Tab-separated table of C-alpha atoms and ligand atoms in Angstrom:
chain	number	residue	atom	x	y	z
A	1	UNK	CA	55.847	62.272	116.740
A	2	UNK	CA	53.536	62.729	119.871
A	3	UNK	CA	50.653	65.356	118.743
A	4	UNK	CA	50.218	67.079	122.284
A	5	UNK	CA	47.021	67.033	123.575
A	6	UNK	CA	44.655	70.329	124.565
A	7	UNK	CA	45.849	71.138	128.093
A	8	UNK	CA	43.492	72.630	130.866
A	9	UNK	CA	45.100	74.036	133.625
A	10	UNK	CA	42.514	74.466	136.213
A	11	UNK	CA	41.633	76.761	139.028
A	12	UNK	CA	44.312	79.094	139.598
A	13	UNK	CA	45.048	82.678	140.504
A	14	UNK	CA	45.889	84.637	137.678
A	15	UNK	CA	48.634	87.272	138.254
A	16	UNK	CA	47.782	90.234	135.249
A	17	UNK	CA	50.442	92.919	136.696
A	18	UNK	CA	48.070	96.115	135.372
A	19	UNK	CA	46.583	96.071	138.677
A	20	UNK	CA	47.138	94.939	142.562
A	21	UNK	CA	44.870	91.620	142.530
A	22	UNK	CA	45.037	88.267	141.419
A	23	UNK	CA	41.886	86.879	139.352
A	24	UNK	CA	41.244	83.891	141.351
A	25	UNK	CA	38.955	80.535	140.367
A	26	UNK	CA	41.020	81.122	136.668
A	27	UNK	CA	41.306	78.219	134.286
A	28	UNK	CA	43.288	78.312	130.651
A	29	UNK	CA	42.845	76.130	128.022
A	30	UNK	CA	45.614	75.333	125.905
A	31	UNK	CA	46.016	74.053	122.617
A	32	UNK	CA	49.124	73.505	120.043
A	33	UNK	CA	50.832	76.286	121.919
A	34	UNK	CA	47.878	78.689	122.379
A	35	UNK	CA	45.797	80.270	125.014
A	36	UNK	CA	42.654	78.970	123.147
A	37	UNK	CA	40.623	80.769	126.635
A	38	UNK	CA	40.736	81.950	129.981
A	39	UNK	CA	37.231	81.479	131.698
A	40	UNK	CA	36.318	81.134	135.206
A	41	UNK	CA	37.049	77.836	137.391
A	42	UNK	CA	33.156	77.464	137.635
A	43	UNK	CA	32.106	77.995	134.430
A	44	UNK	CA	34.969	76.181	131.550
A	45	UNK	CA	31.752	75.179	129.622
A	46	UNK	CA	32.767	72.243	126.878
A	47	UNK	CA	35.876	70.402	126.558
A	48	UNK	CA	37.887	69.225	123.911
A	49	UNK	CA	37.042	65.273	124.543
A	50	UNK	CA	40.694	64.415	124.727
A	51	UNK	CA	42.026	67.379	127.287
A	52	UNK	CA	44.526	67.108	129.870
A	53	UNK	CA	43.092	68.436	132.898
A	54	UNK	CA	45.922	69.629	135.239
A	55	UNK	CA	45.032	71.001	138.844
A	56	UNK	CA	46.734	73.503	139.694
A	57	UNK	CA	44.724	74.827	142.660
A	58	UNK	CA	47.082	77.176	145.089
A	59	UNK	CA	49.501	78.326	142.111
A	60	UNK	CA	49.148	81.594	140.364
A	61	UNK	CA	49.221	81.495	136.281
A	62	UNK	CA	52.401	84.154	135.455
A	63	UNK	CA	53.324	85.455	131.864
A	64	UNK	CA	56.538	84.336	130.867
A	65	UNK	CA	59.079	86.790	131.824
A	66	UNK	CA	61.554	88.743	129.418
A	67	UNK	CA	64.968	89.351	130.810
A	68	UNK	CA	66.059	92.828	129.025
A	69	UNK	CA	69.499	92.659	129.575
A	70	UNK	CA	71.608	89.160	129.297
A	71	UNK	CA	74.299	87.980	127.998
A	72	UNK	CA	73.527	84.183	126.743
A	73	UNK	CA	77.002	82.951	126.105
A	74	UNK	CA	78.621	83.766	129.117
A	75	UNK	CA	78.108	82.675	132.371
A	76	UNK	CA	78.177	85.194	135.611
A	77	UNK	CA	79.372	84.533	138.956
A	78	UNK	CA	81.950	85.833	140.459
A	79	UNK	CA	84.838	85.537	137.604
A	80	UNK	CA	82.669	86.597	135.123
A	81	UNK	CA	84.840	89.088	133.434
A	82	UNK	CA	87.100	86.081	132.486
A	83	UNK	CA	84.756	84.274	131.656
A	84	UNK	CA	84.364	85.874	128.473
A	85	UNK	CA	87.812	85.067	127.089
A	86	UNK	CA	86.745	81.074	127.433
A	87	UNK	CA	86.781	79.165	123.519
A	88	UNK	CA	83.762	79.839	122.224
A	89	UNK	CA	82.656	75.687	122.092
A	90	UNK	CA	82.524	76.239	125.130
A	91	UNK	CA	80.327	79.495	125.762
A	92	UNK	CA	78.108	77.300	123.345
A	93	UNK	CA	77.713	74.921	125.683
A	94	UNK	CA	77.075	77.578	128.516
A	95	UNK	CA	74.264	79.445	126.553
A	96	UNK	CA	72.616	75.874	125.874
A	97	UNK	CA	72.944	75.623	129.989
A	98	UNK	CA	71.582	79.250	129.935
A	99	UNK	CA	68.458	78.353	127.682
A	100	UNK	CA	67.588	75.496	130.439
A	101	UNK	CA	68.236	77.841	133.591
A	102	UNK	CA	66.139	80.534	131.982
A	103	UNK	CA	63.065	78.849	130.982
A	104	UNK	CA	62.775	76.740	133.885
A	105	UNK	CA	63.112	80.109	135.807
A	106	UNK	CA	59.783	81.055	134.210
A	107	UNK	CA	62.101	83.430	131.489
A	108	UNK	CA	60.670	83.068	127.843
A	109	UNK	CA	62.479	86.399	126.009
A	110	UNK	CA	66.388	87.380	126.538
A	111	UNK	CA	67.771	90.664	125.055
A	112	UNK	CA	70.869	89.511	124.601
A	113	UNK	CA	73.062	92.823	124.888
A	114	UNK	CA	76.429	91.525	123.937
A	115	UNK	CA	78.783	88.433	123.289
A	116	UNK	CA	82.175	87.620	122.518
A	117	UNK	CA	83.600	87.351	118.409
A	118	UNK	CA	84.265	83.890	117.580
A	119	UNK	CA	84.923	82.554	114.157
A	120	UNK	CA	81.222	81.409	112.458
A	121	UNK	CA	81.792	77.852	111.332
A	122	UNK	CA	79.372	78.545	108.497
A	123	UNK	CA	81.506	81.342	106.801
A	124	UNK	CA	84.549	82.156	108.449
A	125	UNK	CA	83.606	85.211	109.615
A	126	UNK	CA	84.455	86.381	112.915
A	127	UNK	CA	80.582	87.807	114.289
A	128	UNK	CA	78.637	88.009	117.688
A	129	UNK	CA	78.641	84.316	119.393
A	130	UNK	CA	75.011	84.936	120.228
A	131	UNK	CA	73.978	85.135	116.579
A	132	UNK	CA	74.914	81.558	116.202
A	133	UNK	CA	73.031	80.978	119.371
A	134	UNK	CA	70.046	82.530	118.021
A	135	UNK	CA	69.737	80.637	114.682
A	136	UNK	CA	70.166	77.276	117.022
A	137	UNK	CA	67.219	78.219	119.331
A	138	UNK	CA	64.867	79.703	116.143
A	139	UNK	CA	63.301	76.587	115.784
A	140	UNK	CA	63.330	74.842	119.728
A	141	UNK	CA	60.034	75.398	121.789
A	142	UNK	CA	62.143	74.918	124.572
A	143	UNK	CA	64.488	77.400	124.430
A	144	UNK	CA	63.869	81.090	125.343
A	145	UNK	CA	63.358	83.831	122.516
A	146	UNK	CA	66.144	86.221	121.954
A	147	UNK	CA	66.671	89.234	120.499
A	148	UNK	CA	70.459	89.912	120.136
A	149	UNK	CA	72.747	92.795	119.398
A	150	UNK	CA	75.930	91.763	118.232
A	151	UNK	CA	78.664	92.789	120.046
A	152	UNK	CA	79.445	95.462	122.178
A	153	UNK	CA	81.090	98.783	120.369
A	154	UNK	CA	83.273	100.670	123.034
A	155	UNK	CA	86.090	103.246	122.863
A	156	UNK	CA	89.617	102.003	123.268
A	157	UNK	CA	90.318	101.490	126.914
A	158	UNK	CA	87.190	100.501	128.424
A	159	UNK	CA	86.588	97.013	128.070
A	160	UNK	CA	89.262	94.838	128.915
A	161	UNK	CA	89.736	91.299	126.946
A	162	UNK	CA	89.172	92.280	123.567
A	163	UNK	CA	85.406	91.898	123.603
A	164	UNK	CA	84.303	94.906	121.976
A	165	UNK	CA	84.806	96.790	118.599
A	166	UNK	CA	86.453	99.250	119.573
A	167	UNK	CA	85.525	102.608	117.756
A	168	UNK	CA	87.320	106.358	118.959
A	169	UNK	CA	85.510	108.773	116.599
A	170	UNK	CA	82.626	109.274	114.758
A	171	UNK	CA	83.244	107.771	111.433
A	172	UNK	CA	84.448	104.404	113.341
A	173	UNK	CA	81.937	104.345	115.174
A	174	UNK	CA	79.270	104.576	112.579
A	175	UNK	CA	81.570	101.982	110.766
A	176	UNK	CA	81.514	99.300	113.653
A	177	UNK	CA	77.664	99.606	113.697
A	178	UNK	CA	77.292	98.966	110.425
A	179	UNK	CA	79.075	96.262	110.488
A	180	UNK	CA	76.920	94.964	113.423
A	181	UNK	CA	73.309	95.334	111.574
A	182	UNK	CA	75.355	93.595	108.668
A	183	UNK	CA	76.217	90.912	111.021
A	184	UNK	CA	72.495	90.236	111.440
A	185	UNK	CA	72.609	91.809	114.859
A	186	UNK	CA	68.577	92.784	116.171
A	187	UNK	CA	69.488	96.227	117.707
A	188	UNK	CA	73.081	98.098	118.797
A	189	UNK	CA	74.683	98.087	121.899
A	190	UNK	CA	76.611	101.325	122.790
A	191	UNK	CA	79.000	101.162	125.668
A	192	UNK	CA	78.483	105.184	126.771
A	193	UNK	CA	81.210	105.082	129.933
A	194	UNK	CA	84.228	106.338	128.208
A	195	UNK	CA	87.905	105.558	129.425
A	196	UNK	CA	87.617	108.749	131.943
A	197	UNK	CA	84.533	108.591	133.978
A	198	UNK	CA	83.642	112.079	133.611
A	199	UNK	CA	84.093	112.113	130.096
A	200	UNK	CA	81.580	110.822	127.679
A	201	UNK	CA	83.207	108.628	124.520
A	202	UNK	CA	81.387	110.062	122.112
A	203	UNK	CA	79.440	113.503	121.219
A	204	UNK	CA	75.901	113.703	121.092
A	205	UNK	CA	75.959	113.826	117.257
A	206	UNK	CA	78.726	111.372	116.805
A	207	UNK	CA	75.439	108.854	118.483
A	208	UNK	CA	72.675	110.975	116.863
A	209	UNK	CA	73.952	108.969	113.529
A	210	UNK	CA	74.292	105.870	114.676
A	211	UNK	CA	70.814	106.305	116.416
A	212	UNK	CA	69.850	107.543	112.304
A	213	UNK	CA	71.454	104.601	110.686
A	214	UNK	CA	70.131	101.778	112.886
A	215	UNK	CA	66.468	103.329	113.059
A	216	UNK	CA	67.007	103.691	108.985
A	217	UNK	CA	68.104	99.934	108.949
A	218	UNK	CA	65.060	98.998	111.662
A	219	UNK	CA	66.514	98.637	114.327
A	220	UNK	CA	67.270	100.059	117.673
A	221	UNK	CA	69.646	101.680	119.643
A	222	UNK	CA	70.771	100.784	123.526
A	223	UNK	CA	73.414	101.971	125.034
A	224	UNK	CA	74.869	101.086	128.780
A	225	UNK	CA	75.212	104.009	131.149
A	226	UNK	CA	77.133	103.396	133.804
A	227	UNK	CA	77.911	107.490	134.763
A	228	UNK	CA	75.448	110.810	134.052
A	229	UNK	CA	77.558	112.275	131.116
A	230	UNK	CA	77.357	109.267	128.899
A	231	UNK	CA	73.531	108.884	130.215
A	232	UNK	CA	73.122	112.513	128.545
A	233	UNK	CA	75.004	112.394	125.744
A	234	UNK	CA	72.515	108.694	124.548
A	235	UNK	CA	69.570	110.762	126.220
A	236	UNK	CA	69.733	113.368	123.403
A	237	UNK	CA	71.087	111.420	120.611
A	238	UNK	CA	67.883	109.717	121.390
A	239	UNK	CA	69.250	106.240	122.020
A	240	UNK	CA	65.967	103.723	122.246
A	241	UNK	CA	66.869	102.590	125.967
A	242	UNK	CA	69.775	103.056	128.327
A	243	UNK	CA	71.072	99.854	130.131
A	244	UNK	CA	71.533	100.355	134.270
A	245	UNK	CA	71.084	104.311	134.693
A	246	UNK	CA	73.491	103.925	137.678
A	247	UNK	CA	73.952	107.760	137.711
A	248	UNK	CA	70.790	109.814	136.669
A	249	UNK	CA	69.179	112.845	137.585
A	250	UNK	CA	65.709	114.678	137.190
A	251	UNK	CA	66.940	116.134	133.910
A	252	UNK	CA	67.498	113.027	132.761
A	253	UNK	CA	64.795	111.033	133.907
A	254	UNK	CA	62.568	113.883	132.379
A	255	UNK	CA	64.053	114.193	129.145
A	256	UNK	CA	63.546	110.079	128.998
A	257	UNK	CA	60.149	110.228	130.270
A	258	UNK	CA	59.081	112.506	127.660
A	259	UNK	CA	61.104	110.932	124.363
A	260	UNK	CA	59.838	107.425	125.845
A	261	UNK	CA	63.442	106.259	126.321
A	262	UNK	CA	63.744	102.976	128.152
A	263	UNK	CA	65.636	102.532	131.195
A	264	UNK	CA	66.380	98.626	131.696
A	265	UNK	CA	67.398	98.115	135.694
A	266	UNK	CA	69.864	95.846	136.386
A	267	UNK	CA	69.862	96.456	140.077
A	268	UNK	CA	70.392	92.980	141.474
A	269	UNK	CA	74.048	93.203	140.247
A	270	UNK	CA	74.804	94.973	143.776
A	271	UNK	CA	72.912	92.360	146.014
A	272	UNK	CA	74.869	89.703	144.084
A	273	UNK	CA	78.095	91.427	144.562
A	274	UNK	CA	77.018	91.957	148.500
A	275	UNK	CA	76.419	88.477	148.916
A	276	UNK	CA	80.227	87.402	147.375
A	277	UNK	CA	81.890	89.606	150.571
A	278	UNK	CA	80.743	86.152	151.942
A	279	UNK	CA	81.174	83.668	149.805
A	280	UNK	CA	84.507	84.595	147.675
A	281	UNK	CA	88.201	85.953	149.120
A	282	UNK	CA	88.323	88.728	146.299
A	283	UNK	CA	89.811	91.607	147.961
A	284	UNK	CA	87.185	94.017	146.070
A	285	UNK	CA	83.772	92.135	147.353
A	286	UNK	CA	85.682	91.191	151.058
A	287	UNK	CA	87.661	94.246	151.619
A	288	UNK	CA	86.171	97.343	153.661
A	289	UNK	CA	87.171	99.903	150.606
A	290	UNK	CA	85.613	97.365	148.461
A	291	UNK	CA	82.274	97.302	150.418
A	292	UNK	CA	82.162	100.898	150.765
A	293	UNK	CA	82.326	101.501	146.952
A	294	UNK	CA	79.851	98.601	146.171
A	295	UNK	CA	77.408	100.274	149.077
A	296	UNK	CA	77.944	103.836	147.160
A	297	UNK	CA	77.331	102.795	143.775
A	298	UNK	CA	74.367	100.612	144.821
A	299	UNK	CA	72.879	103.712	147.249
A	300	UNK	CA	73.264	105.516	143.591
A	301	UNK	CA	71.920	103.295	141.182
A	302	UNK	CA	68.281	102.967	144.017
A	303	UNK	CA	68.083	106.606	143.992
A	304	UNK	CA	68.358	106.972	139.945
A	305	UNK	CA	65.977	103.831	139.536
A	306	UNK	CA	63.451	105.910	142.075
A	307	UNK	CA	64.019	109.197	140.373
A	308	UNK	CA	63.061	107.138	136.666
A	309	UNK	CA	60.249	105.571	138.589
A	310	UNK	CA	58.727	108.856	139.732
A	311	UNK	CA	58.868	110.515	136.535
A	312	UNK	CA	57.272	107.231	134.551
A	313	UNK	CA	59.818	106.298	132.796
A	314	UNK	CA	59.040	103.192	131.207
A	315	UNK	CA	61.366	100.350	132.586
A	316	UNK	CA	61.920	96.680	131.959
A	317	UNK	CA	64.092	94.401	134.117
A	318	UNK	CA	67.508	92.874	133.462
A	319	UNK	CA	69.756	90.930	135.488
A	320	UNK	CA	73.055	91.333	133.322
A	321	UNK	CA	73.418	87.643	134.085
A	322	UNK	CA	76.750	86.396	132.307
A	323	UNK	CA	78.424	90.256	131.538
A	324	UNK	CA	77.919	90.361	135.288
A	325	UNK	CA	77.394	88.282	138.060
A	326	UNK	CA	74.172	87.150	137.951
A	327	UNK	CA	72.974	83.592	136.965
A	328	UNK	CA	70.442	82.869	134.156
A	329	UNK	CA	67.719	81.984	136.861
A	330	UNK	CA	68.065	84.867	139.222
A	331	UNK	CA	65.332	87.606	137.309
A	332	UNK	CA	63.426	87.289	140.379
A	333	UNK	CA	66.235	89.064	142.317
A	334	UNK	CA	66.078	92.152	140.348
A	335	UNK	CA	62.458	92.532	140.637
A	336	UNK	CA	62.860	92.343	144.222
A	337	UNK	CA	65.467	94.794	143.895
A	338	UNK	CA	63.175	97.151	142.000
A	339	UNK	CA	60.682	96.974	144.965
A	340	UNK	CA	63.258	98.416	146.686
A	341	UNK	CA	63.457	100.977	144.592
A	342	UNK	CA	59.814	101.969	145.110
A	343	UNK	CA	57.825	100.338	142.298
A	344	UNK	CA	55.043	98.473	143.935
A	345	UNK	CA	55.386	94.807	143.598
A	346	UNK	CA	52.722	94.620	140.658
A	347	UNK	CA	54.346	97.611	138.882
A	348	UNK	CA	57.824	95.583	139.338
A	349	UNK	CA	56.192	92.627	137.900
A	350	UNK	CA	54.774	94.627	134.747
A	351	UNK	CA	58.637	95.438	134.385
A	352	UNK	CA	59.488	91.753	133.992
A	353	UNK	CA	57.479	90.787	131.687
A	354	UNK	CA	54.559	93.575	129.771
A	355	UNK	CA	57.312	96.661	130.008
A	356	UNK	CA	60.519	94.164	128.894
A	357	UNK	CA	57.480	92.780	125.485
A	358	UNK	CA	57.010	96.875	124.528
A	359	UNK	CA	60.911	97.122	125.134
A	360	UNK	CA	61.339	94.314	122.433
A	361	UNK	CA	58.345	95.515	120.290
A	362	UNK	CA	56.982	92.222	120.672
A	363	UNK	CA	53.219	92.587	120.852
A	364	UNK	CA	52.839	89.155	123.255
A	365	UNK	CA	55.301	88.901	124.729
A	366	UNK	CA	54.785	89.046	128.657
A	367	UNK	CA	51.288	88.985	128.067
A	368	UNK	CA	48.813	86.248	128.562
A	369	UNK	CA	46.198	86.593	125.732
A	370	UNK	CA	43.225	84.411	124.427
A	371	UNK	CA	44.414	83.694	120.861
A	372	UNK	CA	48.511	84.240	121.993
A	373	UNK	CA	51.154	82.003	122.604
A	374	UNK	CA	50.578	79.676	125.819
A	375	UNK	CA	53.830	81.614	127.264
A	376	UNK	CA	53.277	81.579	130.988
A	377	UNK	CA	54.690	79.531	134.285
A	378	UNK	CA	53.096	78.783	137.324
A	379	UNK	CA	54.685	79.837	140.841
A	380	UNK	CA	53.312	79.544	144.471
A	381	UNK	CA	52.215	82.799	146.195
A	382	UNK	CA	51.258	86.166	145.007
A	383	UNK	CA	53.694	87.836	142.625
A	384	UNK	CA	51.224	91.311	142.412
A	385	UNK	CA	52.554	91.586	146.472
A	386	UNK	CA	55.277	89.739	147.284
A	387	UNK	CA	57.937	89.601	144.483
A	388	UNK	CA	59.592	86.491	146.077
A	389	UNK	CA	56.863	84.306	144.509
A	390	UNK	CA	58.628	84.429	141.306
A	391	UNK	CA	61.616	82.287	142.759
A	392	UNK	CA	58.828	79.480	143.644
A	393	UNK	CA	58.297	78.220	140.463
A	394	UNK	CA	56.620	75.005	139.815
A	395	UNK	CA	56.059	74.318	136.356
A	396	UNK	CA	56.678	75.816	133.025
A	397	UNK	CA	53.537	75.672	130.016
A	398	UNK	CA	55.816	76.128	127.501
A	399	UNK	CA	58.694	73.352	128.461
A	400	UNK	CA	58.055	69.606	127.717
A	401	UNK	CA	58.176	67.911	130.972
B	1	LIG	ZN1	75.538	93.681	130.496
């Protein structure tokens, strides 16, 4: 075995996304993993005798970044919903795939927010694919940290291809997450657009136990939103976070604001779905009624972003990669896509990576400490102004080269 050597990586801009400016002249010292410290270009004082020096003049020093919402087993583009009915050795093979595109993408933490059943080799038991995924990554520097919920739990109707539970009243419901936390699911995802748009699948205190049971148990609650009544109904069961907010409004922003209820954006799904009226035939990205729908639901899902932002909400950054469109290197397209929606480029940043740690209740994570784990990438250009930086990424601390 090769005992890695203390690492210096020296003189570059640091990008810490509580504030506008990069901390230039910055050089980090790493050791087995760690930020050992962070001291000015000019002043490192002593060396270990054996250290690695690594120049990295004219990059900027970024925390690893957590993507809030994915979906590790599958794989996105424009088929993606059929995707999910592939055999499961070989949505094993895409999340390995996955692992690589997200941590050479500068992503250390996925929430995973869903995955098909298969059959558990170990047991028999038919659980969340991403489970097994987890367990295989546990113990692999390389590989991103996840946090995983299981399956999705959705009313009859919704979700096509027999990926969900599906549960149609309260006492199923409650069953089907039970059965999740059993599972060894992290946290419970809650799939609030019900088979009519304007109806809500659930009452409020058909979710308020769930929300008891999991928070009993541990764990939390998320739930996607796709439409206001199901965004209300999770709002004051008091659901942990809601997944996309397409369709919010002051009420609801407030009410989240002042529970500190999580709204995870998954913007970039429109942009994505924008850019296949070129590069697909599918009558629903190419067509005009198509294009008009995707332009109204994006206009939409801006303004309730901007309405969340303006009453400080507290939001962390997903790209839905693999239950949508989006590819497991593509996190930098949502936080452009939240610059859009008004946060400044820093605040967007903080999103990606400090908001997406507090999300997970992971104390590091998207944080560059002295004394934490050496979880950070290096990109060229200014991430605190210009969110584009992210996509130039040119090396990885936490990846073996
Ligand atoms: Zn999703």
């Amino acid at each position: 075995m090769i005992i890695p050597r203390p690492t210096l990586y020296r003189d570059a801009a640091l990008a810490d996304p509580s504030g506008p400016s990069l901390r230039k002249d910055a050089s980090v010292l790493v050791d087995a993993g760690r930020v050992v410290w962070i001291r000015s270009s000019t002043d490192e004082g002593d060396l270990p005798p054996s250290v690695h020096v690594i120049d990295a003049g004219g990059s900027t020093i970024v925390a690893g970044m957590v993507d809030a919402h994915s979906h590790v087993t599958l794989p996105g583009g424009s088929h993606w919903i059929d995707r999910g009915a592939d055999p499961p050795e070989e949505l094993l093979e895409v999340a390995e795939h996955n692992g690589d595109l997200l941590g050479r993408a500068g992503v250390r933490w996925a929430r995973d927010v869903g995955s098909p059943l298969a059959v558990d080799p170990r047991d028999g038991r038919r659980r969340a694919l991403a489970l097994l995924v987890r367990e295989r990554w546990q113990s692999d520097p390389n590989r991103p940290r996840i946090r995983v919920a299981g399956t999705w739990i959705g009313h009859s109707g919704v979700l096509t291809g027999g990926l969900a539970i599906e549960a149609d009243d309260g006492p199923a419901l409650l069953q089907a997450a039970s059965t999740q936390l059993d599972d060894g699911a992290d946290f419970l995802k809650l799939y609030l657009d019900g088979p009519k748009k304007e109806e809500a699948p659930w009452s409020t205190e058909d979710v308020r136990a769930v929300v008891e049971l999991a928070h009993g148990r541990g764990a939390k609650v998320t739930a996607h939103s796709g439409f206001l009544v199901g965004a209300r109904v999770g709002i004051d069961a008091g659901v942990d976070s809601l997944e996309h907010g397409f369709e919010l409004d002051s009420d609801a922003v407030g009410k989240m604001a002042h529970q500190g209820t999580f709204l995870v954006s998954t913007l970039a799904i429109f942009r994505s779905w924008t850019s296949f009226a070129q590069t697909t035939t599918l009558p629903r990205f190419v067509g005009e009624e198509g294009k008009e729908r995707i332009a109204r639901r994006r206009d939409g899902a801006i303004e309730s972003v901007h309405l969340a932002y303006r009453a400080r909400v507290q939001i962390a950054t997903g790209t839905d990669f693999g239950g949508g469109s989006l590819r497991a290197n593509h996190l930098a397209w949502e936080v452009e896509a939240l610059v859009e929606a008004g946060l400044k480029p820093w605040e967007a940043l903080a999103s990606a990576t400090v908001r997406g740690g507090d999300l997970l209740g992971e104390t590091t994570a998207g944080r560059i400490v002295e004394g934490g784990p050496a979880d950070f990438f290096l990109v060229h250009g200014d991430p605190l102004s210009d969110p584009t930086a992210l996509w130039r990424v040119w090396r990885v601390a936490w990846l073996r080269d």
